[in-house]
Structure formats: structure tokens, C-alpha cells
Amino acid sequence: MKSNYFITGNAIEELKKLPDGSVDLICTDPPYNLGKDYGNNIDWKQWHEYGQFTLDWLTESKRVLKNDGSLYVFMGVKFISRLFLMLQELGFHFNGWITWHYTQGMGRTKGFSPRHEDILYFTKSDDFTFNNDDVRIPQKYFRERNNMQGANPGDVWEFSHVHYSNPERVKHPTQKPEALMKRIISASSNKGDIVLDPFVGSGTTCVVANFLDRKWIGFDINPEYIEMSENRIKKEINMLDSIDPREDRTPRDLKKFDEAKQASLLLSFAK
Ligand SMILES: C[S@@+](CC[C@H](N)C(=O)[O-])C[C@H]1O[C@@H](n2cnc3c(N)ncnc32)[C@H](O)[C@@H]1O
């Protein structure tokens, strides 16, 4: 199947052009229906219309996914519970509710300041790719029973937004962090697999998929964002636009780990 292209178009119509069972991973961050200005489209519909729009693109997504494929959908709190039920009703298999804690944002004076969005992770069947070893993060402590190659990152992830002062920031209002996409794509696809984002925005999903040697396809209804994505994919990326702070940690009692390793080494020489 043709891959490694961006196309300007309506996600539902473009999805309809893809063959059944042709995509390994769909990772997407659709408009949340919160009134964002996306240039040639304003993210605002009556909720029932937004519900139908969501149902339509999810139905097509299910059709184009391979039987062992996975789907990750970003969503804001206002619609997430309905999205969850919709995915279940469409027959997707639930695999995780990931909370993305983005550490800073607007402040509220009457109510708690929002600091998270969520990502629903469903698969098409119970047979799916999950590369646990590719997403491990350093353990917090040395423990005999811990796998010292690293821990599973869990389902609460901390990545800061791509700040406006960041040199990698482009002119898109909801650009997502590359490091976050890297975790999803590394876990749920293999080299050469096809990764699709039907609402690609500034291109983040495809830029990271390309970096990880996956094939990719991206749609967006705004031609300016498609041009932005095309420019971004030609540039070298360094994955520094955000990082999970746990990636940098050293197990607190690593010294004990080193001593244990040395002792077992001495023991093996003595034998
Ligand atoms: C939340 S943004 C995606 C941001 C992206 N993850 C990034 O890192 O830049 C959603 C995108 O969906 C696009 N969009 C809105 N309605 C669409 C539709 N019907 N079909 C395709 N794209 C659409 C908007 O133009 C916007 O760029």
C-alpha cells in the first residue's frame, strides 16, 4: 500500500479511500470540540453532531486497522467518557486509559486548574503488538525482584507541552510532544509498520514514525498544516521538545546494586 504521504482532506473521506485491514497503528489527536481556531476550521459543533463525527471516523478507523492493530485517541475531559463507551460499543478491545499530565497550563480561580488530557488505548483484537522493552524507564530503586533493565512507564505520563519558546515549536495551536508520540509508536508498532494519523495537525505523529523507521500517512483538513508537516518531516529531529523526567533518573540505591553485581562477579571468579 502507498505510504509516507500527507494529504489535505476530510479525515472521514480520506479514511474511506484506504483498504480494509491495511494499517498497524492509528495514533491520533482529533479536535476536542472546545472551540479552538484551526485556521480554516473552528473546532465547534453541537455535541450530538460531534458525537456522530466521532462515530464515523472511528468506524472507518476500525475497518482500516489490521486485526492485530492498535488505536490511541487523545481526548479532553468533556468528551472522554462518551468516547470510551463508543469505542467499547464499536467492539474495540480496551487496553489502557493513559493520563497525560502536562505540568503547566492556564490557571482557574473558581475550580482546579486543568493539568491533564487523556489517551484511550484500544486494540482491534486480543492479539496485538506491545514492545515493553522499547519503552522501559529506569527503575526508582534497586530491588532483587525488579527488572533492572527498567520499568514499564505506567499509565500516568508526564511530558510538558511544547513551549512557545522551544525552537521545535511550530505555528500550530495544539502541537503535541514528540517524546510522548515516541512512547506510543515504539510500544505499539514495529519497524516497517504503517502508522496513520487522520488529524495530523503539525505532523508530530508522522515525524516521529518516520524517525523510528515506520511507514506513515497523515491527513488534515487545513492545507497550511499539511505544508507545515511536509516541512517538518524534512528536518532532522532530536526528540528534545519534551522528555519524561523519569527517563533521567538513576535508581536511588544503585550503589547497593553495584556492590551486589561486584560481589557476584568475585564469586564467579572464585569458582
Ligand atoms: C488537535 S489537532 C492535532 C495536533 C497534532 N497532534 C500535532 O501534534 O500538531 C487536530 C487537527 O485536526 C484537524 N481537523 C479538524 N477537522 C478535521 C477533519 N474533519 N478532517 C481532518 N482534519 C481535521 C485540524 O485542522 C487540526 O489540525
PDB file of C-alpha atoms and ligand atoms in Angstrom:
ATOM      1  CA  MET A   1       0.000   0.000   0.000  1.00  0.00           C
ATOM      2  CA  LYS A   2       1.140   3.557  -0.718  1.00  0.00           C
ATOM      3  CA  SER A   3       2.617   5.243   2.368  1.00  0.00           C
ATOM      4  CA  ASN A   4       4.787   8.125   3.556  1.00  0.00           C
ATOM      5  CA  TYR A   5       2.485  10.890   2.406  1.00  0.00           C
ATOM      6  CA  PHE A   6       0.427  13.722   3.821  1.00  0.00           C
ATOM      7  CA  ILE A   7      -2.846  14.682   2.233  1.00  0.00           C
ATOM      8  CA  THR A   8      -5.202  17.619   2.664  1.00  0.00           C
ATOM      9  CA  GLY A   9      -8.703  16.316   3.189  1.00  0.00           C
ATOM     10  CA  ASN A  10     -11.523  15.403   5.500  1.00  0.00           C
ATOM     11  CA  ALA A  11     -10.427  12.529   7.755  1.00  0.00           C
ATOM     12  CA  ILE A  12     -13.600  10.503   7.170  1.00  0.00           C
ATOM     13  CA  GLU A  13     -13.419  10.803   3.376  1.00  0.00           C
ATOM     14  CA  GLU A  14      -9.689  10.045   3.303  1.00  0.00           C
ATOM     15  CA  LEU A  15     -10.102   7.052   5.618  1.00  0.00           C
ATOM     16  CA  LYS A  16     -12.722   5.674   3.217  1.00  0.00           C
ATOM     17  CA  LYS A  17     -10.065   5.539   0.474  1.00  0.00           C
ATOM     18  CA  LEU A  18      -7.847   3.155   2.481  1.00  0.00           C
ATOM     19  CA  PRO A  19      -8.247  -0.616   2.084  1.00  0.00           C
ATOM     20  CA  ASP A  20      -9.633  -2.842   4.866  1.00  0.00           C
ATOM     21  CA  GLY A  21      -7.053  -4.168   7.324  1.00  0.00           C
ATOM     22  CA  SER A  22      -4.157  -2.127   5.966  1.00  0.00           C
ATOM     23  CA  VAL A  23      -2.878  -0.094   8.944  1.00  0.00           C
ATOM     24  CA  ASP A  24      -0.931  -1.314  12.005  1.00  0.00           C
ATOM     25  CA  LEU A  25      -1.362   1.658  14.306  1.00  0.00           C
ATOM     26  CA  ILE A  26      -3.672   4.663  14.415  1.00  0.00           C
ATOM     27  CA  CYS A  27      -2.440   7.315  16.803  1.00  0.00           C
ATOM     28  CA  THR A  28      -4.481  10.488  16.683  1.00  0.00           C
ATOM     29  CA  ASP A  29      -5.357  13.678  18.437  1.00  0.00           C
ATOM     30  CA  PRO A  30      -8.665  14.808  16.906  1.00  0.00           C
ATOM     31  CA  PRO A  31     -10.281  18.199  17.515  1.00  0.00           C
ATOM     32  CA  TYR A  32     -11.843  18.081  21.036  1.00  0.00           C
ATOM     33  CA  ASN A  33     -14.819  20.323  20.206  1.00  0.00           C
ATOM     34  CA  LEU A  34     -13.621  23.084  22.504  1.00  0.00           C
ATOM     35  CA  GLY A  35     -13.751  25.969  20.028  1.00  0.00           C
ATOM     36  CA  LYS A  36     -10.068  26.007  19.006  1.00  0.00           C
ATOM     37  CA  ASP A  37      -9.221  28.007  15.935  1.00  0.00           C
ATOM     38  CA  TYR A  38      -7.518  25.698  13.436  1.00  0.00           C
ATOM     39  CA  GLY A  39      -7.192  28.294  10.701  1.00  0.00           C
ATOM     40  CA  ASN A  40      -9.680  27.148   8.092  1.00  0.00           C
ATOM     41  CA  ASN A  41     -11.798  25.223  10.609  1.00  0.00           C
ATOM     42  CA  ILE A  42     -13.193  26.110  14.013  1.00  0.00           C
ATOM     43  CA  ASP A  43     -13.436  23.205  16.389  1.00  0.00           C
ATOM     44  CA  TRP A  44     -17.034  23.740  17.393  1.00  0.00           C
ATOM     45  CA  LYS A  45     -20.096  21.583  16.658  1.00  0.00           C
ATOM     46  CA  GLN A  46     -23.303  20.779  18.549  1.00  0.00           C
ATOM     47  CA  TRP A  47     -22.366  17.878  20.843  1.00  0.00           C
ATOM     48  CA  HIS A  48     -24.667  15.433  19.022  1.00  0.00           C
ATOM     49  CA  GLU A  49     -23.016  16.383  15.701  1.00  0.00           C
ATOM     50  CA  TYR A  50     -19.578  15.962  17.243  1.00  0.00           C
ATOM     51  CA  GLY A  51     -20.695  12.544  18.534  1.00  0.00           C
ATOM     52  CA  GLN A  52     -21.735  11.469  15.023  1.00  0.00           C
ATOM     53  CA  PHE A  53     -18.488  12.820  13.519  1.00  0.00           C
ATOM     54  CA  THR A  54     -16.505  10.808  16.091  1.00  0.00           C
ATOM     55  CA  LEU A  55     -18.532   7.670  15.472  1.00  0.00           C
ATOM     56  CA  ASP A  56     -17.967   7.995  11.722  1.00  0.00           C
ATOM     57  CA  TRP A  57     -14.207   8.338  11.840  1.00  0.00           C
ATOM     58  CA  LEU A  58     -13.872   5.618  14.484  1.00  0.00           C
ATOM     59  CA  THR A  59     -15.955   3.220  12.371  1.00  0.00           C
ATOM     60  CA  GLU A  60     -13.649   3.817   9.397  1.00  0.00           C
ATOM     61  CA  SER A  61     -10.599   3.505  11.640  1.00  0.00           C
ATOM     62  CA  LYS A  62     -11.723   0.097  12.798  1.00  0.00           C
ATOM     63  CA  ARG A  63     -12.199  -1.053   9.215  1.00  0.00           C
ATOM     64  CA  VAL A  64      -8.723   0.059   8.079  1.00  0.00           C
ATOM     65  CA  LEU A  65      -6.888  -1.362  11.107  1.00  0.00           C
ATOM     66  CA  LYS A  66      -5.249  -4.764  10.790  1.00  0.00           C
ATOM     67  CA  ASN A  67      -6.668  -7.414  13.086  1.00  0.00           C
ATOM     68  CA  ASP A  68      -3.663  -7.068  15.402  1.00  0.00           C
ATOM     69  CA  GLY A  69      -3.664  -3.270  15.145  1.00  0.00           C
ATOM     70  CA  SER A  70      -3.937  -0.665  17.901  1.00  0.00           C
ATOM     71  CA  LEU A  71      -5.692   2.667  18.268  1.00  0.00           C
ATOM     72  CA  TYR A  72      -4.708   5.555  20.548  1.00  0.00           C
ATOM     73  CA  VAL A  73      -7.060   8.542  20.758  1.00  0.00           C
ATOM     74  CA  PHE A  74      -6.237  11.739  22.656  1.00  0.00           C
ATOM     75  CA  MET A  75      -9.228  13.476  24.213  1.00  0.00           C
ATOM     76  CA  GLY A  76     -10.197  16.240  26.622  1.00  0.00           C
ATOM     77  CA  VAL A  77     -12.261  15.613  29.739  1.00  0.00           C
ATOM     78  CA  LYS A  78     -15.576  16.863  28.321  1.00  0.00           C
ATOM     79  CA  PHE A  79     -15.986  14.011  25.850  1.00  0.00           C
ATOM     80  CA  ILE A  80     -13.696  11.273  27.128  1.00  0.00           C
ATOM     81  CA  SER A  81     -16.344   9.206  28.902  1.00  0.00           C
ATOM     82  CA  ARG A  82     -18.519   9.168  25.765  1.00  0.00           C
ATOM     83  CA  LEU A  83     -15.522   8.299  23.622  1.00  0.00           C
ATOM     84  CA  PHE A  84     -14.701   5.385  25.939  1.00  0.00           C
ATOM     85  CA  LEU A  85     -18.243   3.976  25.627  1.00  0.00           C
ATOM     86  CA  MET A  86     -18.257   4.500  21.864  1.00  0.00           C
ATOM     87  CA  LEU A  87     -15.021   2.546  21.437  1.00  0.00           C
ATOM     88  CA  GLN A  88     -16.400  -0.302  23.521  1.00  0.00           C
ATOM     89  CA  GLU A  89     -19.675  -0.319  21.599  1.00  0.00           C
ATOM     90  CA  LEU A  90     -17.780  -0.442  18.303  1.00  0.00           C
ATOM     91  CA  GLY A  91     -16.176  -3.675  19.519  1.00  0.00           C
ATOM     92  CA  PHE A  92     -12.640  -2.406  20.129  1.00  0.00           C
ATOM     93  CA  HIS A  93     -10.774  -4.105  22.986  1.00  0.00           C
ATOM     94  CA  PHE A  94      -9.863  -1.883  25.913  1.00  0.00           C
ATOM     95  CA  ASN A  95      -6.177  -1.837  26.778  1.00  0.00           C
ATOM     96  CA  GLY A  96      -5.481   1.331  28.732  1.00  0.00           C
ATOM     97  CA  TRP A  97      -6.569   4.769  29.863  1.00  0.00           C
ATOM     98  CA  ILE A  98      -3.435   6.890  29.866  1.00  0.00           C
ATOM     99  CA  THR A  99      -3.356  10.197  31.678  1.00  0.00           C
ATOM    100  CA  TRP A 100      -1.022  12.745  30.185  1.00  0.00           C
ATOM    101  CA  HIS A 101      -0.013  15.198  32.923  1.00  0.00           C
ATOM    102  CA  TYR A 102       1.294  18.262  31.113  1.00  0.00           C
ATOM    103  CA  THR A 103       2.655  20.052  34.205  1.00  0.00           C
ATOM    104  CA  GLN A 104       1.759  23.647  33.342  1.00  0.00           C
ATOM    105  CA  GLY A 105      -1.156  25.491  31.766  1.00  0.00           C
ATOM    106  CA  MET A 106      -3.852  28.042  32.395  1.00  0.00           C
ATOM    107  CA  GLY A 107      -4.918  28.794  35.944  1.00  0.00           C
ATOM    108  CA  ARG A 108      -8.509  28.812  37.237  1.00  0.00           C
ATOM    109  CA  THR A 109      -9.702  30.824  40.201  1.00  0.00           C
ATOM    110  CA  LYS A 110     -13.019  29.002  40.648  1.00  0.00           C
ATOM    111  CA  GLY A 111     -12.147  25.340  40.381  1.00  0.00           C
ATOM    112  CA  PHE A 112      -8.964  23.343  39.910  1.00  0.00           C
ATOM    113  CA  SER A 113      -6.631  24.300  37.101  1.00  0.00           C
ATOM    114  CA  PRO A 114      -6.656  21.636  34.382  1.00  0.00           C
ATOM    115  CA  ARG A 115      -3.365  19.748  34.090  1.00  0.00           C
ATOM    116  CA  HIS A 116      -4.162  16.638  32.111  1.00  0.00           C
ATOM    117  CA  GLU A 117      -5.565  15.205  28.946  1.00  0.00           C
ATOM    118  CA  ASP A 118      -6.203  11.532  28.414  1.00  0.00           C
ATOM    119  CA  ILE A 119      -5.346   8.992  25.764  1.00  0.00           C
ATOM    120  CA  LEU A 120      -7.578   5.964  25.248  1.00  0.00           C
ATOM    121  CA  TYR A 121      -5.717   2.895  24.090  1.00  0.00           C
ATOM    122  CA  PHE A 122      -7.779   0.176  22.428  1.00  0.00           C
ATOM    123  CA  THR A 123      -6.850  -2.702  20.144  1.00  0.00           C
ATOM    124  CA  LYS A 124      -8.822  -4.385  17.389  1.00  0.00           C
ATOM    125  CA  SER A 125      -8.431  -7.842  18.955  1.00  0.00           C
ATOM    126  CA  ASP A 126      -6.602  -9.522  21.823  1.00  0.00           C
ATOM    127  CA  ASP A 127      -3.678 -10.273  19.527  1.00  0.00           C
ATOM    128  CA  PHE A 128      -1.628  -7.052  19.342  1.00  0.00           C
ATOM    129  CA  THR A 129       1.951  -5.724  19.350  1.00  0.00           C
ATOM    130  CA  PHE A 130       3.350  -4.388  22.623  1.00  0.00           C
ATOM    131  CA  ASN A 131       7.116  -3.825  22.785  1.00  0.00           C
ATOM    132  CA  ASN A 132       7.547  -3.475  26.532  1.00  0.00           C
ATOM    133  CA  ASP A 133      11.359  -3.464  26.346  1.00  0.00           C
ATOM    134  CA  ASP A 134      11.333  -0.485  23.984  1.00  0.00           C
ATOM    135  CA  VAL A 135       9.562   1.812  26.430  1.00  0.00           C
ATOM    136  CA  ARG A 136      11.146   0.924  29.762  1.00  0.00           C
ATOM    137  CA  ILE A 137      12.213   3.748  32.067  1.00  0.00           C
ATOM    138  CA  PRO A 138      14.916   3.483  34.758  1.00  0.00           C
ATOM    139  CA  GLN A 139      13.744   1.887  37.998  1.00  0.00           C
ATOM    140  CA  LYS A 140      13.366   4.111  41.048  1.00  0.00           C
ATOM    141  CA  TYR A 141      15.081   1.676  43.397  1.00  0.00           C
ATOM    142  CA  PHE A 142      17.274  -1.355  43.133  1.00  0.00           C
ATOM    143  CA  ARG A 143      15.295  -4.424  44.174  1.00  0.00           C
ATOM    144  CA  GLU A 144      16.170  -8.054  43.578  1.00  0.00           C
ATOM    145  CA  ARG A 145      12.725  -8.604  42.115  1.00  0.00           C
ATOM    146  CA  ASN A 146      12.860  -5.521  39.865  1.00  0.00           C
ATOM    147  CA  ASN A 147      13.925  -5.823  36.275  1.00  0.00           C
ATOM    148  CA  MET A 148      16.940  -3.525  36.326  1.00  0.00           C
ATOM    149  CA  GLN A 149      16.652  -3.041  32.561  1.00  0.00           C
ATOM    150  CA  GLY A 150      13.893  -0.642  33.516  1.00  0.00           C
ATOM    151  CA  ALA A 151      10.238  -0.395  34.486  1.00  0.00           C
ATOM    152  CA  ASN A 152       7.066  -0.215  32.464  1.00  0.00           C
ATOM    153  CA  PRO A 153       6.219   3.530  32.319  1.00  0.00           C
ATOM    154  CA  GLY A 154       2.727   3.003  33.728  1.00  0.00           C
ATOM    155  CA  ASP A 155      -0.360   4.868  32.608  1.00  0.00           C
ATOM    156  CA  VAL A 156       0.297   8.334  34.053  1.00  0.00           C
ATOM    157  CA  TRP A 157       2.772  10.134  31.834  1.00  0.00           C
ATOM    158  CA  GLU A 158       4.456  13.441  32.429  1.00  0.00           C
ATOM    159  CA  PHE A 159       5.517  15.435  29.386  1.00  0.00           C
ATOM    160  CA  SER A 160       5.455  19.193  29.257  1.00  0.00           C
ATOM    161  CA  HIS A 161       3.681  20.903  26.364  1.00  0.00           C
ATOM    162  CA  VAL A 162       5.988  22.059  23.583  1.00  0.00           C
ATOM    163  CA  HIS A 163       6.571  25.524  24.975  1.00  0.00           C
ATOM    164  CA  TYR A 164       6.275  28.579  22.701  1.00  0.00           C
ATOM    165  CA  SER A 165       9.941  29.404  23.379  1.00  0.00           C
ATOM    166  CA  ASN A 166      11.057  25.912  22.260  1.00  0.00           C
ATOM    167  CA  PRO A 167      12.928  26.064  18.920  1.00  0.00           C
ATOM    168  CA  GLU A 168      10.938  22.998  17.771  1.00  0.00           C
ATOM    169  CA  ARG A 169       7.605  24.765  18.304  1.00  0.00           C
ATOM    170  CA  VAL A 170       5.698  25.447  15.069  1.00  0.00           C
ATOM    171  CA  LYS A 171       2.638  27.592  14.425  1.00  0.00           C
ATOM    172  CA  HIS A 172       0.001  25.064  15.359  1.00  0.00           C
ATOM    173  CA  PRO A 173      -2.185  25.679  18.430  1.00  0.00           C
ATOM    174  CA  THR A 174      -2.096  22.104  19.755  1.00  0.00           C
ATOM    175  CA  GLN A 175       1.299  20.667  18.794  1.00  0.00           C
ATOM    176  CA  LYS A 176       1.959  17.503  20.806  1.00  0.00           C
ATOM    177  CA  PRO A 177       5.334  16.453  22.300  1.00  0.00           C
ATOM    178  CA  GLU A 178       7.437  14.161  20.123  1.00  0.00           C
ATOM    179  CA  ALA A 179       8.659  12.145  23.109  1.00  0.00           C
ATOM    180  CA  LEU A 180       5.091  11.254  24.016  1.00  0.00           C
ATOM    181  CA  MET A 181       4.383  10.044  20.476  1.00  0.00           C
ATOM    182  CA  LYS A 182       7.636   8.117  20.532  1.00  0.00           C
ATOM    183  CA  ARG A 183       6.442   6.084  23.503  1.00  0.00           C
ATOM    184  CA  ILE A 184       3.181   5.138  21.784  1.00  0.00           C
ATOM    185  CA  ILE A 185       4.730   4.309  18.417  1.00  0.00           C
ATOM    186  CA  SER A 186       7.636   2.337  19.933  1.00  0.00           C
ATOM    187  CA  ALA A 187       5.282   0.279  22.098  1.00  0.00           C
ATOM    188  CA  SER A 188       2.588  -0.453  19.555  1.00  0.00           C
ATOM    189  CA  SER A 189       4.311  -0.864  16.196  1.00  0.00           C
ATOM    190  CA  ASN A 190       7.421  -2.382  14.649  1.00  0.00           C
ATOM    191  CA  LYS A 191       9.855  -1.086  12.052  1.00  0.00           C
ATOM    192  CA  GLY A 192       8.209  -1.039   8.621  1.00  0.00           C
ATOM    193  CA  ASP A 193       4.659  -0.972  10.060  1.00  0.00           C
ATOM    194  CA  ILE A 194       2.141   1.609   8.840  1.00  0.00           C
ATOM    195  CA  VAL A 195       1.200   4.356  11.297  1.00  0.00           C
ATOM    196  CA  LEU A 196      -1.775   6.578  10.453  1.00  0.00           C
ATOM    197  CA  ASP A 197      -2.886   9.881  11.932  1.00  0.00           C
ATOM    198  CA  PRO A 198      -6.164  11.135  10.371  1.00  0.00           C
ATOM    199  CA  PHE A 199      -5.902  14.510  12.232  1.00  0.00           C
ATOM    200  CA  VAL A 200      -2.179  15.078  11.872  1.00  0.00           C
ATOM    201  CA  GLY A 201      -2.039  18.847  12.575  1.00  0.00           C
ATOM    202  CA  SER A 202       1.606  19.933  12.524  1.00  0.00           C
ATOM    203  CA  GLY A 203       2.707  16.383  11.658  1.00  0.00           C
ATOM    204  CA  THR A 204       4.066  15.183  15.023  1.00  0.00           C
ATOM    205  CA  THR A 205       2.865  11.553  14.757  1.00  0.00           C
ATOM    206  CA  CYS A 206       4.315  11.107  11.262  1.00  0.00           C
ATOM    207  CA  VAL A 207       7.565  12.920  12.039  1.00  0.00           C
ATOM    208  CA  VAL A 208       8.186  10.534  14.939  1.00  0.00           C
ATOM    209  CA  ALA A 209       7.016   7.462  12.981  1.00  0.00           C
ATOM    210  CA  ASN A 210       9.476   8.381  10.230  1.00  0.00           C
ATOM    211  CA  PHE A 211      12.280   8.827  12.786  1.00  0.00           C
ATOM    212  CA  LEU A 212      11.506   5.339  14.147  1.00  0.00           C
ATOM    213  CA  ASP A 213      11.589   3.748  10.655  1.00  0.00           C
ATOM    214  CA  ARG A 214       7.863   3.172  10.457  1.00  0.00           C
ATOM    215  CA  LYS A 215       5.821   3.967   7.356  1.00  0.00           C
ATOM    216  CA  TRP A 216       3.307   6.737   7.850  1.00  0.00           C
ATOM    217  CA  ILE A 217       0.221   8.515   6.496  1.00  0.00           C
ATOM    218  CA  GLY A 218      -1.211  11.827   7.728  1.00  0.00           C
ATOM    219  CA  PHE A 219      -4.421  13.715   6.905  1.00  0.00           C
ATOM    220  CA  ASP A 220      -5.515  17.198   7.853  1.00  0.00           C
ATOM    221  CA  ILE A 221      -8.289  19.411   6.567  1.00  0.00           C
ATOM    222  CA  ASN A 222      -6.082  22.509   6.637  1.00  0.00           C
ATOM    223  CA  PRO A 223      -3.609  22.735   3.700  1.00  0.00           C
ATOM    224  CA  GLU A 224      -1.343  25.055   5.715  1.00  0.00           C
ATOM    225  CA  TYR A 225      -0.886  22.363   8.358  1.00  0.00           C
ATOM    226  CA  ILE A 226      -0.114  19.815   5.654  1.00  0.00           C
ATOM    227  CA  GLU A 227       2.580  22.132   4.314  1.00  0.00           C
ATOM    228  CA  MET A 228       3.873  22.578   7.883  1.00  0.00           C
ATOM    229  CA  SER A 229       4.010  18.792   8.314  1.00  0.00           C
ATOM    230  CA  GLU A 230       5.832  18.380   4.995  1.00  0.00           C
ATOM    231  CA  ASN A 231       8.445  20.929   6.069  1.00  0.00           C
ATOM    232  CA  ARG A 232       8.834  19.334   9.481  1.00  0.00           C
ATOM    233  CA  ILE A 233       9.412  15.837   8.173  1.00  0.00           C
ATOM    234  CA  LYS A 234      12.321  17.034   6.017  1.00  0.00           C
ATOM    235  CA  LYS A 235      14.156  18.382   9.069  1.00  0.00           C
ATOM    236  CA  GLU A 236      16.299  16.385  11.448  1.00  0.00           C
ATOM    237  CA  ILE A 237      14.623  15.827  14.810  1.00  0.00           C
ATOM    238  CA  ASN A 238      16.309  15.290  18.133  1.00  0.00           C
ATOM    239  CA  MET A 239      13.302  14.369  20.319  1.00  0.00           C
ATOM    240  CA  LEU A 240      14.182  17.142  22.723  1.00  0.00           C
ATOM    241  CA  ASP A 241      10.911  19.030  22.601  1.00  0.00           C
ATOM    242  CA  SER A 242       9.845  17.321  25.830  1.00  0.00           C
ATOM    243  CA  ILE A 243      11.070  14.479  27.996  1.00  0.00           C
ATOM    244  CA  ASP A 244       9.578  12.272  30.687  1.00  0.00           C
ATOM    245  CA  PRO A 245      11.675  13.363  33.710  1.00  0.00           C
ATOM    246  CA  ARG A 246      11.808   9.735  34.870  1.00  0.00           C
ATOM    247  CA  GLU A 247      13.954   8.878  31.828  1.00  0.00           C
ATOM    248  CA  ASP A 248      16.865  10.621  33.536  1.00  0.00           C
ATOM    249  CA  ARG A 249      16.634   9.006  36.930  1.00  0.00           C
ATOM    250  CA  THR A 250      19.206   6.729  38.468  1.00  0.00           C
ATOM    251  CA  PRO A 251      17.940   4.096  40.901  1.00  0.00           C
ATOM    252  CA  ARG A 252      18.307   5.705  44.320  1.00  0.00           C
ATOM    253  CA  ASP A 253      20.217   2.829  45.887  1.00  0.00           C
ATOM    254  CA  LEU A 254      22.184   1.953  42.762  1.00  0.00           C
ATOM    255  CA  LYS A 255      25.308   1.750  44.900  1.00  0.00           C
ATOM    256  CA  LYS A 256      23.822  -1.303  46.537  1.00  0.00           C
ATOM    257  CA  PHE A 257      23.128  -2.699  43.067  1.00  0.00           C
ATOM    258  CA  ASP A 258      26.768  -2.141  42.027  1.00  0.00           C
ATOM    259  CA  GLU A 259      28.022  -3.800  45.209  1.00  0.00           C
ATOM    260  CA  ALA A 260      25.743  -6.771  44.591  1.00  0.00           C
ATOM    261  CA  LYS A 261      26.974  -7.040  40.994  1.00  0.00           C
ATOM    262  CA  GLN A 262      30.623  -6.861  42.074  1.00  0.00           C
ATOM    263  CA  ALA A 263      30.095  -9.479  44.754  1.00  0.00           C
ATOM    264  CA  SER A 264      28.526 -11.892  42.272  1.00  0.00           C
ATOM    265  CA  LEU A 265      31.388 -11.224  39.828  1.00  0.00           C
ATOM    266  CA  LEU A 266      34.002 -12.015  42.500  1.00  0.00           C
ATOM    267  CA  LEU A 267      32.094 -15.131  43.364  1.00  0.00           C
ATOM    268  CA  SER A 268      32.104 -16.289  39.734  1.00  0.00           C
ATOM    269  CA  PHE A 269      35.935 -15.735  39.537  1.00  0.00           C
ATOM    270  CA  ALA A 270      36.426 -17.678  42.741  1.00  0.00           C
ATOM    271  CA  LYS A 271      34.652 -20.730  41.274  1.00  0.00           C
TER     272      LYS A 271
HETATM  273  C1  LIG B   1      -5.678  18.560  17.908  1.00  0.00           C
HETATM  274  S1  LIG B   1      -5.124  18.986  16.309  1.00  0.00           S
HETATM  275  C2  LIG B   1      -3.823  17.813  16.002  1.00  0.00           C
HETATM  276  C3  LIG B   1      -2.493  18.281  16.510  1.00  0.00           C
HETATM  277  C4  LIG B   1      -1.349  17.321  16.247  1.00  0.00           C
HETATM  278  N1  LIG B   1      -1.398  16.162  17.100  1.00  0.00           N
HETATM  279  C5  LIG B   1       0.023  17.985  16.390  1.00  0.00           C
HETATM  280  O1  LIG B   1       0.887  17.494  17.160  1.00  0.00           O
HETATM  281  O2  LIG B   1       0.235  19.009  15.748  1.00  0.00           O
HETATM  282  C6  LIG B   1      -6.447  18.454  15.341  1.00  0.00           C
HETATM  283  C7  LIG B   1      -6.299  18.719  13.858  1.00  0.00           C
HETATM  284  O3  LIG B   1      -7.440  18.172  13.184  1.00  0.00           O
HETATM  285  C8  LIG B   1      -7.683  18.947  12.026  1.00  0.00           C
HETATM  286  N2  LIG B   1      -9.076  18.674  11.595  1.00  0.00           N
HETATM  287  C9  LIG B   1     -10.233  19.188  12.070  1.00  0.00           C
HETATM  288  N3  LIG B   1     -11.283  18.623  11.461  1.00  0.00           N
HETATM  289  C10 LIG B   1     -10.782  17.733  10.561  1.00  0.00           C
HETATM  290  C11 LIG B   1     -11.371  16.822   9.647  1.00  0.00           C
HETATM  291  N4  LIG B   1     -12.699  16.708   9.516  1.00  0.00           N
HETATM  292  N5  LIG B   1     -10.553  16.056   8.908  1.00  0.00           N
HETATM  293  C12 LIG B   1      -9.197  16.151   9.016  1.00  0.00           C
HETATM  294  N6  LIG B   1      -8.594  17.001   9.866  1.00  0.00           N
HETATM  295  C13 LIG B   1      -9.371  17.775  10.642  1.00  0.00           C
HETATM  296  C14 LIG B   1      -7.406  20.375  12.451  1.00  0.00           C
HETATM  297  O4  LIG B   1      -7.078  21.186  11.358  1.00  0.00           O
HETATM  298  C15 LIG B   1      -6.231  20.182  13.448  1.00  0.00           C
HETATM  299  O5  LIG B   1      -5.004  20.435  12.832  1.00  0.00           O
END
